[in-house]
Coordinates of C-alpha atoms and ligand atoms in Angstrom, one line a residue:
X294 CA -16.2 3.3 27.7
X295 CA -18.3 6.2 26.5
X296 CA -20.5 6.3 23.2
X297 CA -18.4 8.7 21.8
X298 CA -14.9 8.4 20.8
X299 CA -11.9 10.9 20.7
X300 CA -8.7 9.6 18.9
X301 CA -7.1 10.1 22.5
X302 CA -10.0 7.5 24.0
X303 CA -9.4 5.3 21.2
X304 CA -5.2 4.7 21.6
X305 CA -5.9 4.7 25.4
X306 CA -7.9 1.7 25.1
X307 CA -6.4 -0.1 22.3
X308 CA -2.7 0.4 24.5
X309 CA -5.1 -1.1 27.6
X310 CA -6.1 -4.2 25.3
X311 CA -2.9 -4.3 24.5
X312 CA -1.6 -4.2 28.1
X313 CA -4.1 -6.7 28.8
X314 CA -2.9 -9.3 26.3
X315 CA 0.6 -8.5 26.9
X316 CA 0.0 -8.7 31.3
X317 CA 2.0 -5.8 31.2
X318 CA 3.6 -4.4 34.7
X319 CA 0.8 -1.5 35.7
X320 CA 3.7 0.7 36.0
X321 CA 4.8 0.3 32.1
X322 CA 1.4 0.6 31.7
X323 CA 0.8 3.9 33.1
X324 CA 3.8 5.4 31.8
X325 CA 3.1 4.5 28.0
X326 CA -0.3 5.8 28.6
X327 CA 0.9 9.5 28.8
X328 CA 3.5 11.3 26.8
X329 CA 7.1 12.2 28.3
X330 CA 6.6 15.8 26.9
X331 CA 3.8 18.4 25.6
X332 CA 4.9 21.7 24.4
X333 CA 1.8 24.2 24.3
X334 CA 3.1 27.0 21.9
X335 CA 0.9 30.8 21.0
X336 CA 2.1 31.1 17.6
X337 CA 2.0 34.5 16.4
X338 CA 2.3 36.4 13.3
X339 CA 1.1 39.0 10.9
X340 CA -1.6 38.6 8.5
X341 CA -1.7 39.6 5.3
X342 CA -4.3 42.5 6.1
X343 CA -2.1 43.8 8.7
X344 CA -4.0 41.9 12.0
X345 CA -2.2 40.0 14.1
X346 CA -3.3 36.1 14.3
X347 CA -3.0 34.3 17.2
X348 CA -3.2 30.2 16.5
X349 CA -2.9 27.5 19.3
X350 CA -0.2 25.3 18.6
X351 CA 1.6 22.0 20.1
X352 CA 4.1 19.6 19.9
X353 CA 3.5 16.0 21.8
X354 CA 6.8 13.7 22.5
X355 CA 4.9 10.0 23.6
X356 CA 8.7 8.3 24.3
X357 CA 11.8 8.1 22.9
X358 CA 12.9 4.8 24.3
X359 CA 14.3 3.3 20.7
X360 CA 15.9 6.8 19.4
X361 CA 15.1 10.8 18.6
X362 CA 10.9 11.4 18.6
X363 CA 10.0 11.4 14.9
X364 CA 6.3 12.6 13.6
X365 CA 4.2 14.8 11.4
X366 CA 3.0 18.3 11.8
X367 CA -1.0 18.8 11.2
X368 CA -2.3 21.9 10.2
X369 CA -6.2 21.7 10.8
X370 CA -9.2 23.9 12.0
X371 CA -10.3 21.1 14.8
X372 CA -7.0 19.9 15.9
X373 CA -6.7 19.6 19.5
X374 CA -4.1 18.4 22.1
X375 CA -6.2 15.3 22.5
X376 CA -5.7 14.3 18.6
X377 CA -2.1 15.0 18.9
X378 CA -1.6 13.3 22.0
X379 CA -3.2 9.9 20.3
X380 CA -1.2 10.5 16.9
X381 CA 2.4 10.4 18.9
X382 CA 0.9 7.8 20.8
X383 CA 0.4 5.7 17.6
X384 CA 3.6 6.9 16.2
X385 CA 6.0 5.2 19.0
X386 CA 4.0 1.9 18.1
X387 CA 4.2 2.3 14.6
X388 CA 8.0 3.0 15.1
X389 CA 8.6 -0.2 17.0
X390 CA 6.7 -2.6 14.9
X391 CA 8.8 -1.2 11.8
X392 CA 11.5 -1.7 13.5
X393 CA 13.1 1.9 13.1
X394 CA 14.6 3.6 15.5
X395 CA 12.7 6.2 16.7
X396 CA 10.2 7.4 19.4
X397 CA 6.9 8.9 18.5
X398 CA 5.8 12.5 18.4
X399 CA 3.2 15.0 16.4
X400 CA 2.5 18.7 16.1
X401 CA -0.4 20.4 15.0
X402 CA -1.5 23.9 14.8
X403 CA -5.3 24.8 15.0
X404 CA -6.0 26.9 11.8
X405 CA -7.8 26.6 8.6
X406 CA -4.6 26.4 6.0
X407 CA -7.4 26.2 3.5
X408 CA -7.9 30.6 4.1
X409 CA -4.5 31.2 4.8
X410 CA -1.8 32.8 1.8
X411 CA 1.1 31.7 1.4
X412 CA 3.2 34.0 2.8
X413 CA 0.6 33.7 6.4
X414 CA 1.4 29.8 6.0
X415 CA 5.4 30.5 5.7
X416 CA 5.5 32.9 8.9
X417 CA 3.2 30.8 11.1
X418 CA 5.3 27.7 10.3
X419 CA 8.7 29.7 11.2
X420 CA 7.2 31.1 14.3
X421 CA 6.2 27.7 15.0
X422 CA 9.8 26.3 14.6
X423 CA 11.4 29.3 16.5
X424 CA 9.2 28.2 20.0
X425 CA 9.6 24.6 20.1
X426 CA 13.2 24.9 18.4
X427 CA 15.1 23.7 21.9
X428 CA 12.7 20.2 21.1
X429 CA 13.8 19.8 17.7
X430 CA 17.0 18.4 16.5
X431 CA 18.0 15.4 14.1
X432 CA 19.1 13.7 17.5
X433 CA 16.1 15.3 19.5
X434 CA 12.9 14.9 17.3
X435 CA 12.4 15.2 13.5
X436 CA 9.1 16.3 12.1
X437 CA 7.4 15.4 8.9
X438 CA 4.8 16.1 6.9
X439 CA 0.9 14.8 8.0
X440 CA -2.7 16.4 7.1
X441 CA -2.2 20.2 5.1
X442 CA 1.6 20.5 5.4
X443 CA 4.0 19.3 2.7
X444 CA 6.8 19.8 0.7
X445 CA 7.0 23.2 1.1
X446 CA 6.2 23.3 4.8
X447 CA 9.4 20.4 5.1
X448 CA 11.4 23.1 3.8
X449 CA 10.4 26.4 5.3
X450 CA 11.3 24.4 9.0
X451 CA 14.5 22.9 8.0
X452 CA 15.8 26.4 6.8
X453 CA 13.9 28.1 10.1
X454 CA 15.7 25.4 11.8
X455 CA 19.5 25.8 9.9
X456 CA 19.2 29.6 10.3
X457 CA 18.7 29.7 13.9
X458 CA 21.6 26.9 14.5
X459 CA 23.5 28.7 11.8
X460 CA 24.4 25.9 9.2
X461 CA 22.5 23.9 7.2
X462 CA 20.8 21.3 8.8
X463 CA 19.0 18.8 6.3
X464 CA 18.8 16.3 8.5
X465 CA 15.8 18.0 11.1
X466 CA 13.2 17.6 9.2
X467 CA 12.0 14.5 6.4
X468 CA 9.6 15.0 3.3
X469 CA 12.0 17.8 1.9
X470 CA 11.5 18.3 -1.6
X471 CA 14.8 16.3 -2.8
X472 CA 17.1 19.4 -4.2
X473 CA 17.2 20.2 -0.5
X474 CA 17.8 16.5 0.6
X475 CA 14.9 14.7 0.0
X476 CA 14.4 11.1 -0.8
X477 CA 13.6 9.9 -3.7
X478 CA 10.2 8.1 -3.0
X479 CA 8.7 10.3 -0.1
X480 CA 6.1 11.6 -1.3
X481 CA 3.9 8.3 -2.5
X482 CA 5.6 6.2 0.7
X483 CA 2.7 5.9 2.4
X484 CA 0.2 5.0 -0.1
X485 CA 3.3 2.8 -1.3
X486 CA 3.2 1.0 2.2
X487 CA -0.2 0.9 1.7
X488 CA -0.8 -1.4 -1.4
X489 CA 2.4 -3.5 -0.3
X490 CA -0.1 -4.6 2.5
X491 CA -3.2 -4.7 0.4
X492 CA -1.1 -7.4 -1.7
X493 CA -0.2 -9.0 1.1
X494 CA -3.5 -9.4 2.9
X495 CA -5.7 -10.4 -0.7
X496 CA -2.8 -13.1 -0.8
X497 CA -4.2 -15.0 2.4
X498 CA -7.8 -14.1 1.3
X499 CA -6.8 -15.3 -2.5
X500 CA -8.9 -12.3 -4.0
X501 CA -6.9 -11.6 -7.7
X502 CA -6.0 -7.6 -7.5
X503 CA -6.8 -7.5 -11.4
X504 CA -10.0 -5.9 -11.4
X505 CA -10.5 -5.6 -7.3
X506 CA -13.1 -2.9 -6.5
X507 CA -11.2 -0.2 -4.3
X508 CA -13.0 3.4 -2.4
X509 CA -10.7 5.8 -1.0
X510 CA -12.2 8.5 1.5
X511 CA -9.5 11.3 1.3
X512 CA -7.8 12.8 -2.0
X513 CA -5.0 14.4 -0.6
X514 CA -1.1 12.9 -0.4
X515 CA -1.8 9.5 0.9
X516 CA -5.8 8.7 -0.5
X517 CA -4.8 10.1 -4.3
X518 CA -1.4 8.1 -4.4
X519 CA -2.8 4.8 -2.9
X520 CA -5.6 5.2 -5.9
X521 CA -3.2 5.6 -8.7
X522 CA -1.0 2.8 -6.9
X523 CA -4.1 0.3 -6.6
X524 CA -4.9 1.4 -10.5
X525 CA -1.8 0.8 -11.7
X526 CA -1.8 -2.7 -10.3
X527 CA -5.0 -3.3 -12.1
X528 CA -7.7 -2.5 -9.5
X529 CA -10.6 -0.4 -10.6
X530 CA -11.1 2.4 -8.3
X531 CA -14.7 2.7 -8.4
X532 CA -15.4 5.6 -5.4
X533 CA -13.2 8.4 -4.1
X534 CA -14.1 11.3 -1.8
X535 CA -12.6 14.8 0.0
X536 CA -14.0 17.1 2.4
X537 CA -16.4 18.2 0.0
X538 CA -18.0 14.6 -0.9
X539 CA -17.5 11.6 -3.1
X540 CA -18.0 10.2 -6.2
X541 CA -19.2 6.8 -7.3
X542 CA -18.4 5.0 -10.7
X543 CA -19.0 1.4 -11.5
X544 CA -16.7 0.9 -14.6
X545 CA -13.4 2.3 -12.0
X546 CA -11.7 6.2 -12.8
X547 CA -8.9 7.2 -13.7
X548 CA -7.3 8.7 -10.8
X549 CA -4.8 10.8 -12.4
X550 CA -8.0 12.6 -14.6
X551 CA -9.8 13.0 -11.4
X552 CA -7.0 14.7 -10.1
X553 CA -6.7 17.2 -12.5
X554 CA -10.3 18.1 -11.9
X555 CA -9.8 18.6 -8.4
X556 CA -7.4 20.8 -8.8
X557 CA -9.1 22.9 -11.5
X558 CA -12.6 23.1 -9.7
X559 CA -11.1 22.1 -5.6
X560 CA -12.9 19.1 -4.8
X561 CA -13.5 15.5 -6.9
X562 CA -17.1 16.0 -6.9
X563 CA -19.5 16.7 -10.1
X564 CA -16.9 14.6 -12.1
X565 CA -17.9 13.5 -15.5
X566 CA -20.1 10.2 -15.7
X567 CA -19.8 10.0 -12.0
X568 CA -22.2 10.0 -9.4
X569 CA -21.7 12.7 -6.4
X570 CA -21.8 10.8 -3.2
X571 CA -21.4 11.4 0.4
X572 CA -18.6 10.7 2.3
X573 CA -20.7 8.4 4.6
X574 CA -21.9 6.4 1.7
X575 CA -18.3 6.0 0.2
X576 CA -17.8 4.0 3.4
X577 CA -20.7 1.6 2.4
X578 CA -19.8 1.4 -1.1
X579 CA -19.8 -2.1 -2.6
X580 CA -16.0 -3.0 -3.1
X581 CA -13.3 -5.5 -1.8
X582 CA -10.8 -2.7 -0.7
X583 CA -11.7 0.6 1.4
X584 CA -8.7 2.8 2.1
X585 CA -10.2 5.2 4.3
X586 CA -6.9 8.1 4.2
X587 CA -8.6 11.3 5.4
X588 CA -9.4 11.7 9.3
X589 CA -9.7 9.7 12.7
X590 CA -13.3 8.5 13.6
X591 CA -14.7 7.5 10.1
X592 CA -15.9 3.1 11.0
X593 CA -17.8 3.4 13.9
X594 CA -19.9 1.4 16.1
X595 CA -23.1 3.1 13.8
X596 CA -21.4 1.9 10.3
X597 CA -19.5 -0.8 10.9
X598 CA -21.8 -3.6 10.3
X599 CA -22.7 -1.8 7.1
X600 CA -18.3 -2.1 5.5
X601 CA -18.9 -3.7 2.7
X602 CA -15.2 -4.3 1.7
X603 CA -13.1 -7.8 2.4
X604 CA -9.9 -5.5 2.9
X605 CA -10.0 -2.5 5.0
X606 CA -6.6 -1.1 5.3
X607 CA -6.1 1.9 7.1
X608 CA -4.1 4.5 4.9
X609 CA -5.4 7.4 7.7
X610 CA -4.7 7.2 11.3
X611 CA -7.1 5.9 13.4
X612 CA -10.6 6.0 11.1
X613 CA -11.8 3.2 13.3
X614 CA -12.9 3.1 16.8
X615 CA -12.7 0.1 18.7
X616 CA -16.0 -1.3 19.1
X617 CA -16.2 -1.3 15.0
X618 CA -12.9 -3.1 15.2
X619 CA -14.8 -5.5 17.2
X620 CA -17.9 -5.6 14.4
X621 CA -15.4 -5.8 11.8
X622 CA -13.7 -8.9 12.8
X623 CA -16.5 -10.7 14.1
X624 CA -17.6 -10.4 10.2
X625 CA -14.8 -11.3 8.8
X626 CA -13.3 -8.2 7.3
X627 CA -9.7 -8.4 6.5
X628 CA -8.8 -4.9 8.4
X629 CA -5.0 -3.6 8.2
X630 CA -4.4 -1.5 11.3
X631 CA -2.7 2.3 10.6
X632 CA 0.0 1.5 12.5
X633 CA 1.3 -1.2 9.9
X634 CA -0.9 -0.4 6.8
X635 CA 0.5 3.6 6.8
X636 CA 4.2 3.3 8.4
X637 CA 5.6 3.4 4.7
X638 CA 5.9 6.9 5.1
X639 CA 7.9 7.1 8.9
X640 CA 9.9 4.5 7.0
X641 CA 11.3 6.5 3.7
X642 CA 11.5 9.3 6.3
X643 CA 13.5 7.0 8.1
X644 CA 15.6 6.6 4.6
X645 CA 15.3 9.8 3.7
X646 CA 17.2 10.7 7.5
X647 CA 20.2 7.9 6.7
X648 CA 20.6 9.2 3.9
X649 CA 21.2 13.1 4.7
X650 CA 23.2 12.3 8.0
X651 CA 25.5 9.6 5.6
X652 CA 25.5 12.6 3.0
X653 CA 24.3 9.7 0.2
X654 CA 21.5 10.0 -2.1
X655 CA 19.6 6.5 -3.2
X656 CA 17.7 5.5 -6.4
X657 CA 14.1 5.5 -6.4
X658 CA 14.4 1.5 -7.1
X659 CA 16.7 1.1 -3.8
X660 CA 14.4 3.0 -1.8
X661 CA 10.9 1.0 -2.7
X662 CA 12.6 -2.3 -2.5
X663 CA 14.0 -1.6 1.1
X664 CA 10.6 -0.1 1.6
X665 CA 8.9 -3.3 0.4
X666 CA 11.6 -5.4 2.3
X667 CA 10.3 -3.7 5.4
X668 CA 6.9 -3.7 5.6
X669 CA 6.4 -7.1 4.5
X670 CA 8.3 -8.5 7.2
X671 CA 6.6 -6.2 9.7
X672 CA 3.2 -7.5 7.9
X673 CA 4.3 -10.8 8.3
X674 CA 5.5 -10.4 11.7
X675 CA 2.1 -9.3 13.1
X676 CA 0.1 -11.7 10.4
X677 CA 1.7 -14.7 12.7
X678 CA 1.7 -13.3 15.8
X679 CA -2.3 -12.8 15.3
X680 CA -2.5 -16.3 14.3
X681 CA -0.9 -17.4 17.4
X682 CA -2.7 -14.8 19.2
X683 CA -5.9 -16.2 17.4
X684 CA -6.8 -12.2 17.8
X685 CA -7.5 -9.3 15.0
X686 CA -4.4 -7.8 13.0
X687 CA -5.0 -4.5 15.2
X688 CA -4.8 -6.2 18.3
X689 CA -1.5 -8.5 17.0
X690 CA 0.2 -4.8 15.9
X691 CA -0.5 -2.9 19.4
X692 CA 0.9 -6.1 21.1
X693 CA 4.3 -6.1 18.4
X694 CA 4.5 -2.5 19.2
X695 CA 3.6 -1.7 22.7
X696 CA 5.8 -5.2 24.2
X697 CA 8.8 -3.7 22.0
X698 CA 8.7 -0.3 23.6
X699 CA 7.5 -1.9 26.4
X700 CA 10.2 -4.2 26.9
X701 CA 13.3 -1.2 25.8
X702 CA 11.7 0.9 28.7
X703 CA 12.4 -1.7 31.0
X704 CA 15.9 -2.4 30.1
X705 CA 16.6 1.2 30.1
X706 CA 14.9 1.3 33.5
X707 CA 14.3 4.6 35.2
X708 CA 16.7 7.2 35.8
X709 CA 17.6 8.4 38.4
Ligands
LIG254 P1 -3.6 15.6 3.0 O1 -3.7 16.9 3.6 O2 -2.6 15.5 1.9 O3 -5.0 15.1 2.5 C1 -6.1 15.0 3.4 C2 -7.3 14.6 2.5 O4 -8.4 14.3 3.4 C3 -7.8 15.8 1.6 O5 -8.2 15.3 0.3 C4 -9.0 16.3 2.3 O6 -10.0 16.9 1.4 C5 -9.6 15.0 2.9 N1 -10.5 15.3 4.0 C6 -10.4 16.1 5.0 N2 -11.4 16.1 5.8 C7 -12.2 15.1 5.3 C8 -13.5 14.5 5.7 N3 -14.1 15.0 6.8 N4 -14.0 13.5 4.9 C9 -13.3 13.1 3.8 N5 -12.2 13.6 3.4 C10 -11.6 14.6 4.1 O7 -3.2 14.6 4.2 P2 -2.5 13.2 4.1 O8 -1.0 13.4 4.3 O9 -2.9 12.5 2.8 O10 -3.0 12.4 5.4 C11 -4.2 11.7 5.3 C12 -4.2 10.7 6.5 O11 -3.1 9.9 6.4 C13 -4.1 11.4 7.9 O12 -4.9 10.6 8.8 C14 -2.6 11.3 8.2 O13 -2.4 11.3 9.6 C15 -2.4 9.9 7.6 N6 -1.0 9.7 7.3 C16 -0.3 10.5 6.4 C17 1.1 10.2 6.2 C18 1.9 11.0 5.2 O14 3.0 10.6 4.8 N7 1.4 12.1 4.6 C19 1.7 9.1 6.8 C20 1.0 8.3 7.7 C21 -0.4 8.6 7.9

């Protein structure tokens, strides 16, 4: 394949490896390969100086062979059909090795969030709702939360959604802030799922967590959480990045403080007794665990043999391309695949789902320890299966994954 990747090349040929191992029938192989649906959406509204702004926007269904499509909505200036396309791809495998019952999907809209108000945020994500709304549905396809949305954005789509069907409908939409149904727990899932795997993986290596050198690249929901999760287990996180840079620091930060200076000064760089760092460099950065949690295309065939870490475990989705998986494991690097190391947050969306169509609401406690049930199993479902396999954890995952969907789609068989 070509020199340079696109996150659509990359789950194209990670589903052909997986094909390949699995001798999967050509035909289940070509369908998986595309998505059953791609909604291409103008979304329109008014600016706050009065012009109108006109912002490409999409919604990819891969399949829905286990149940409803379920994904994240990205709001980003270089998001293309391509990225989603890959990310719903990666979402019905993620689904399947979890074992929840759900199909994969993603939305994104092409716009820098980072220059929009408020209010220009709030009327592009209704008007996004109001075209694909005939696609949405707790029994159709239930969006979350991925890079720029939150909270907030959860909310403004379920009550865009409830409006238009005319009651309220908590159950279309997960990472809701929880007085309007959310689940205790959302919000640091992920980076929750996260270290549940770290611990997991530096179990078979035997490296002690206490005093483990971690670098996150990313300081939003997912890379800030799995740094305060990894400190509070005892790690020292010694390098941390955003979109503006990084920042190195030998004795570990606290990530709480560094927090707070991000959101005084908007970025983690320039922070006291730190050294400012590039985000290329962060990658390099002596330590045992790298969470890269920002974007797609981050270890590549150019940096891979340079990973310093013993643990890479992917908190974003797809950061590496597949010839630095191959680099990566033929050195030995422990790497934790996004579609196991980051479904902790489909899964308390999956929680957070049971809970608003059973009308319950859970403790924190219930919800982490079902979380930590669930992902360890799935860990130690692919764990084995690569050690039969004798093949990387990424390649062990896409077989779980892919031979599950695989094998629903042909039980289903084709209609008509
Ligand atoms: P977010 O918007 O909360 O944070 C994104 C972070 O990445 C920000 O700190 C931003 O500054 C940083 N960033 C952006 N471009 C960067 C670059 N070029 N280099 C370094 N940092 C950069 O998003 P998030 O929800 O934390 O998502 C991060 C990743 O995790 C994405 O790949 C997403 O698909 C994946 N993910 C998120 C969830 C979730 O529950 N939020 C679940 C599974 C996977």
């Amino acid at each position: 394949m070509g020199q340079e990747h696109t996150a659509l090349t990359v789950a194209q040929e990670q589903l052909k490896i997986a094909a390949e191992k699995l001798e999967l029938d050509p035909g289940l192989h070509e369908i998986l390969k595309k998505p059953k649906r791609s909604i291409i959406v103008s979304v329109t509204i008014k600016m706050d100086d009065c012009t109108i702004g006109v912002f490409n926007g999409c919604r990819v269904q891969h399949w829905d062979v286990k149940g409803p499509f379920k994904g994240g909505i990205r709001y980003h200036p270089n998001v293309t059909i391509d990225d989603v396309t890959a990310l719903a791809m990666w979402m019905t495998w993620k689904c399947a090795i979890i074992d929840l019952p759900y199909g994969g999907a993603k939305g994104g809209i092409c716009c820098n969030p980072k220059k929009m108000s408020q209010g220009e945020l709030e009327r592009l994500t209704r008007r996004y709702v109001s075209l694909i709304v005939d696609y949405l549905g707790p029994h159709r396809d239930i969006p979350a939360p991925d890079v720029y949305t939150n909270e907030q954005t959860m909310a403004w789509i379920m009550d865009t959604y409830s409006q238009l069907k005319g009651y309220s409908v908590p159950e279309s939409v997960t990472g809701k802030p929880i007085e309007i149904g959310g689940s205790e727990g959302r919000t640091c899932a992920t980076a929750l799922g996260v270290a549940f795997c770290v611990k997991e993986a530096a179990k078979i290596l035997k490296l002690n967590m206490k005093n483990a050198k971690v670098a996150v690249q990313g300081y939003g929901n997912v890379g800030y959480n799995a740094a305060s999760i990894m400190h509070s287990m005892g790690c020292k996180v010694v390098a941390v990045s955003d979109s503006s840079g990084g920042i190195y620091c030998p004795e570990g930060i606290i990530p709480s403080d560094v927090r707070a200076h991000k959101k005084k000064t908007g970025s983690v760089i320039n922070y006291k007794d730190c050294t400012n760092i590039t985000n290329a460099e962060l990658l390099q950065t002596k330590c045992d665990i790298l969470i890269p949690a920002a974007l797609q295309n981050q270890i590549t065939k150019d940096n891979a043999d340079k990973i310093k870490a013993k643990i890479v475990a992917e908190g974003a989705n797809g950061p590496t391309t597949p010839e630095a998986d191959k680099t990566l494991h033929e050195k030995g690097t422990f790497l934790i695949p996004d579609i196991l190391a980051n479904s902790g947050g489909v899964t308390v969306s999956y929680f957070e789902w049971v809970q608003n169509l059973t009308r319950e609401h859970w403790t924190l406690e219930e919800v982490n320890k079902k979380l930590e049930n669930k992902i360890t199993k799935a860990f130690s479902d692919v764990d084995k299966l690569s050690k039969k396999e004798e093949s990387d954890m990424r390649t062990a995952a896409l077989m779980l994954g892919v031979g599950r969907v695989a094998h629903a789609l042909k039980t289903l068989g084709l209609w008509p």
